[in-house]
């Protein structure tokens, strides 16, 4: 059911009331719908959110993001209740890397450390040496003591690392984000021809041919900083990542234009359907009924915690 704007505001007020009543906090990723970002206590990229999850004093964390993000919050807060508005919201890239497939790679490269992008299941984190996000991947990989590194699961981010980090052999897992990988060099060319004055910022989850043609490659929070900076001399910028970032960009610097892939621009949307199946109604229901709690075995929490904690200590 789609809500009218008036109902929307009422629902937002009701969610805020429930938050106070239940001593809950709402964390939301930048790819969430604007009406959800509006009522969140904290909005960020996956690194910001993992950090924030360690500082929370509320009894309930309502996590508006995909499944692995809720799991990460639970691993960092085993004694708190972590709720997901929509437990089916998964990350297709995270699901590509099974524990068995990663163990096979470990057998092939016994001396290599496993660095896992935070976009992995809790199970995969239990067999990882350290985690990273796209915001701190370069820093983390530079600190790894081995020369060989198995990087799981994103081959886009692995490509970015192989260009940025010297003296390490990156062995990529063959995973990718199906949404970011839909964007092609041809599409980028069309946007560049339409907006020749606009610099291009892209997420490292995009394919190598897109990264190679960009002026800036960075995580969602890095894109946000770069594209809204007053030091960037441009009236408009082309941003190749999920459309959800448009709302925080506009909010942070409304004096610049942000061009995203959309059918209006002659290319398709870059849109994560999983992030968008979370709606305000689901946020309300999950908080009201305290349902869809993240539940992980104690042993998984303990082991996965080591690789996440190491990432936080190193970044
Ligand atoms: P960030 O680490 O930039 O938040 O990205 C997470 C993600 O899933 C992007 O698709
Ligand atoms: Fe996963 Fe891609 Fe969605 Fe990010 S945009 S959550 S990597 S499917």
mmCIF file with all atom_site columns, C-alpha atoms in Angstrom, residues 14-87:
data_model
loop_
_atom_site.group_PDB
_atom_site.id
_atom_site.type_symbol
_atom_site.label_atom_id
_atom_site.label_alt_id
_atom_site.label_comp_id
_atom_site.label_asym_id
_atom_site.label_entity_id
_atom_site.label_seq_id
_atom_site.pdbx_PDB_ins_code
_atom_site.Cartn_x
_atom_site.Cartn_y
_atom_site.Cartn_z
_atom_site.occupancy
_atom_site.B_iso_or_equiv
_atom_site.pdbx_formal_charge
_atom_site.auth_seq_id
_atom_site.auth_comp_id
_atom_site.auth_asym_id
_atom_site.auth_atom_id
_atom_site.pdbx_PDB_model_num
ATOM 1  C CA . UNK A 1 14 ? 4.441  7.279  15.189 1.00 0.00 ? 14 UNK A CA 1
ATOM 2  C CA . UNK A 1 15 ? 7.823  5.639  14.524 1.00 0.00 ? 15 UNK A CA 1
ATOM 3  C CA . UNK A 1 16 ? 9.566  8.416  16.465 1.00 0.00 ? 16 UNK A CA 1
ATOM 4  C CA . UNK A 1 17 ? 7.166  7.885  19.375 1.00 0.00 ? 17 UNK A CA 1
ATOM 5  C CA . UNK A 1 18 ? 7.807  4.117  19.358 1.00 0.00 ? 18 UNK A CA 1
ATOM 6  C CA . UNK A 1 19 ? 11.535 4.743  19.276 1.00 0.00 ? 19 UNK A CA 1
ATOM 7  C CA . UNK A 1 20 ? 11.326 6.779  22.474 1.00 0.00 ? 20 UNK A CA 1
ATOM 8  C CA . UNK A 1 21 ? 8.957  4.349  24.157 1.00 0.00 ? 21 UNK A CA 1
ATOM 9  C CA . UNK A 1 22 ? 11.140 1.323  23.424 1.00 0.00 ? 22 UNK A CA 1
ATOM 10 C CA . UNK A 1 23 ? 14.532 2.993  23.792 1.00 0.00 ? 23 UNK A CA 1
ATOM 11 C CA . UNK A 1 24 ? 15.371 2.121  20.188 1.00 0.00 ? 24 UNK A CA 1
ATOM 12 C CA . UNK A 1 25 ? 17.736 3.672  17.701 1.00 0.00 ? 25 UNK A CA 1
ATOM 13 C CA . UNK A 1 26 ? 17.387 3.613  13.901 1.00 0.00 ? 26 UNK A CA 1
ATOM 14 C CA . UNK A 1 27 ? 20.511 3.195  11.767 1.00 0.00 ? 27 UNK A CA 1
ATOM 15 C CA . UNK A 1 28 ? 20.080 3.554  7.997  1.00 0.00 ? 28 UNK A CA 1
ATOM 16 C CA . UNK A 1 29 ? 22.302 3.145  4.952  1.00 0.00 ? 29 UNK A CA 1
ATOM 17 C CA . UNK A 1 30 ? 22.546 5.949  2.376  1.00 0.00 ? 30 UNK A CA 1
ATOM 18 C CA . UNK A 1 31 ? 20.738 3.737  -0.155 1.00 0.00 ? 31 UNK A CA 1
ATOM 19 C CA . UNK A 1 32 ? 17.555 3.746  1.911  1.00 0.00 ? 32 UNK A CA 1
ATOM 20 C CA . UNK A 1 33 ? 14.455 5.609  0.746  1.00 0.00 ? 33 UNK A CA 1
ATOM 21 C CA . UNK A 1 34 ? 14.490 9.341  1.673  1.00 0.00 ? 34 UNK A CA 1
ATOM 22 C CA . UNK A 1 35 ? 11.500 9.005  4.025  1.00 0.00 ? 35 UNK A CA 1
ATOM 23 C CA . UNK A 1 36 ? 13.483 6.418  5.997  1.00 0.00 ? 36 UNK A CA 1
ATOM 24 C CA . UNK A 1 37 ? 16.686 8.474  6.026  1.00 0.00 ? 37 UNK A CA 1
ATOM 25 C CA . UNK A 1 38 ? 14.581 11.341 7.426  1.00 0.00 ? 38 UNK A CA 1
ATOM 26 C CA . UNK A 1 39 ? 13.599 9.450  10.585 1.00 0.00 ? 39 UNK A CA 1
ATOM 27 C CA . UNK A 1 40 ? 16.911 7.656  11.176 1.00 0.00 ? 40 UNK A CA 1
ATOM 28 C CA . UNK A 1 41 ? 19.076 8.645  14.143 1.00 0.00 ? 41 UNK A CA 1
ATOM 29 C CA . UNK A 1 42 ? 22.121 8.004  12.039 1.00 0.00 ? 42 UNK A CA 1
ATOM 30 C CA . UNK A 1 43 ? 22.614 7.612  8.277  1.00 0.00 ? 43 UNK A CA 1
ATOM 31 C CA . UNK A 1 44 ? 25.921 6.427  6.832  1.00 0.00 ? 44 UNK A CA 1
ATOM 32 C CA . UNK A 1 45 ? 27.869 4.050  4.646  1.00 0.00 ? 45 UNK A CA 1
ATOM 33 C CA . UNK A 1 46 ? 28.698 0.563  5.808  1.00 0.00 ? 46 UNK A CA 1
ATOM 34 C CA . UNK A 1 47 ? 31.838 1.641  7.691  1.00 0.00 ? 47 UNK A CA 1
ATOM 35 C CA . UNK A 1 48 ? 30.098 4.538  9.471  1.00 0.00 ? 48 UNK A CA 1
ATOM 36 C CA . UNK A 1 49 ? 27.258 2.214  10.419 1.00 0.00 ? 49 UNK A CA 1
ATOM 37 C CA . UNK A 1 50 ? 29.554 -0.506 11.783 1.00 0.00 ? 50 UNK A CA 1
ATOM 38 C CA . UNK A 1 51 ? 31.360 2.141  13.858 1.00 0.00 ? 51 UNK A CA 1
ATOM 39 C CA . UNK A 1 52 ? 28.111 3.654  15.058 1.00 0.00 ? 52 UNK A CA 1
ATOM 40 C CA . UNK A 1 53 ? 26.833 0.226  16.078 1.00 0.00 ? 53 UNK A CA 1
ATOM 41 C CA . UNK A 1 54 ? 29.666 0.027  18.637 1.00 0.00 ? 54 UNK A CA 1
ATOM 42 C CA . UNK A 1 55 ? 28.578 3.306  20.277 1.00 0.00 ? 55 UNK A CA 1
ATOM 43 C CA . UNK A 1 56 ? 24.890 2.609  20.718 1.00 0.00 ? 56 UNK A CA 1
ATOM 44 C CA . UNK A 1 57 ? 23.418 2.610  24.225 1.00 0.00 ? 57 UNK A CA 1
ATOM 45 C CA . UNK A 1 58 ? 19.798 1.880  23.238 1.00 0.00 ? 58 UNK A CA 1
ATOM 46 C CA . UNK A 1 59 ? 18.162 -1.500 23.933 1.00 0.00 ? 59 UNK A CA 1
ATOM 47 C CA . UNK A 1 60 ? 17.038 -2.035 20.336 1.00 0.00 ? 60 UNK A CA 1
ATOM 48 C CA . UNK A 1 61 ? 18.853 -1.281 17.083 1.00 0.00 ? 61 UNK A CA 1
ATOM 49 C CA . UNK A 1 62 ? 16.482 -1.110 14.133 1.00 0.00 ? 62 UNK A CA 1
ATOM 50 C CA . UNK A 1 63 ? 18.722 -1.520 11.135 1.00 0.00 ? 63 UNK A CA 1
ATOM 51 C CA . UNK A 1 64 ? 17.494 -0.170 7.803  1.00 0.00 ? 64 UNK A CA 1
ATOM 52 C CA . UNK A 1 65 ? 19.818 -1.864 5.371  1.00 0.00 ? 65 UNK A CA 1
ATOM 53 C CA . UNK A 1 66 ? 20.452 -5.285 3.895  1.00 0.00 ? 66 UNK A CA 1
ATOM 54 C CA . UNK A 1 67 ? 20.930 -8.479 5.874  1.00 0.00 ? 67 UNK A CA 1
ATOM 55 C CA . UNK A 1 68 ? 24.737 -8.493 6.261  1.00 0.00 ? 68 UNK A CA 1
ATOM 56 C CA . UNK A 1 69 ? 24.580 -4.989 7.764  1.00 0.00 ? 69 UNK A CA 1
ATOM 57 C CA . UNK A 1 70 ? 22.116 -6.138 10.441 1.00 0.00 ? 70 UNK A CA 1
ATOM 58 C CA . UNK A 1 71 ? 24.333 -9.149 11.137 1.00 0.00 ? 71 UNK A CA 1
ATOM 59 C CA . UNK A 1 72 ? 27.362 -6.884 11.558 1.00 0.00 ? 72 UNK A CA 1
ATOM 60 C CA . UNK A 1 73 ? 25.453 -4.749 14.064 1.00 0.00 ? 73 UNK A CA 1
ATOM 61 C CA . UNK A 1 74 ? 24.456 -7.908 15.982 1.00 0.00 ? 74 UNK A CA 1
ATOM 62 C CA . UNK A 1 75 ? 28.032 -9.259 15.982 1.00 0.00 ? 75 UNK A CA 1
ATOM 63 C CA . UNK A 1 76 ? 29.195 -5.970 17.491 1.00 0.00 ? 76 UNK A CA 1
ATOM 64 C CA . UNK A 1 77 ? 26.285 -5.896 19.970 1.00 0.00 ? 77 UNK A CA 1
ATOM 65 C CA . UNK A 1 78 ? 25.552 -9.476 21.004 1.00 0.00 ? 78 UNK A CA 1
ATOM 66 C CA . UNK A 1 79 ? 23.557 -8.335 24.045 1.00 0.00 ? 79 UNK A CA 1
ATOM 67 C CA . UNK A 1 80 ? 21.267 -5.996 22.152 1.00 0.00 ? 80 UNK A CA 1
ATOM 68 C CA . UNK A 1 81 ? 18.246 -6.768 20.050 1.00 0.00 ? 81 UNK A CA 1
ATOM 69 C CA . UNK A 1 82 ? 18.848 -5.970 16.379 1.00 0.00 ? 82 UNK A CA 1
ATOM 70 C CA . UNK A 1 83 ? 15.721 -5.779 14.227 1.00 0.00 ? 83 UNK A CA 1
ATOM 71 C CA . UNK A 1 84 ? 15.478 -5.743 10.445 1.00 0.00 ? 84 UNK A CA 1
ATOM 72 C CA . UNK A 1 85 ? 12.365 -4.133 8.930  1.00 0.00 ? 85 UNK A CA 1
ATOM 73 C CA . UNK A 1 86 ? 12.524 -6.652 6.075  1.00 0.00 ? 86 UNK A CA 1
ATOM 74 C CA . UNK A 1 87 ? 14.543 -9.813 6.759  1.00 0.00 ? 87 UNK A CA 1
#
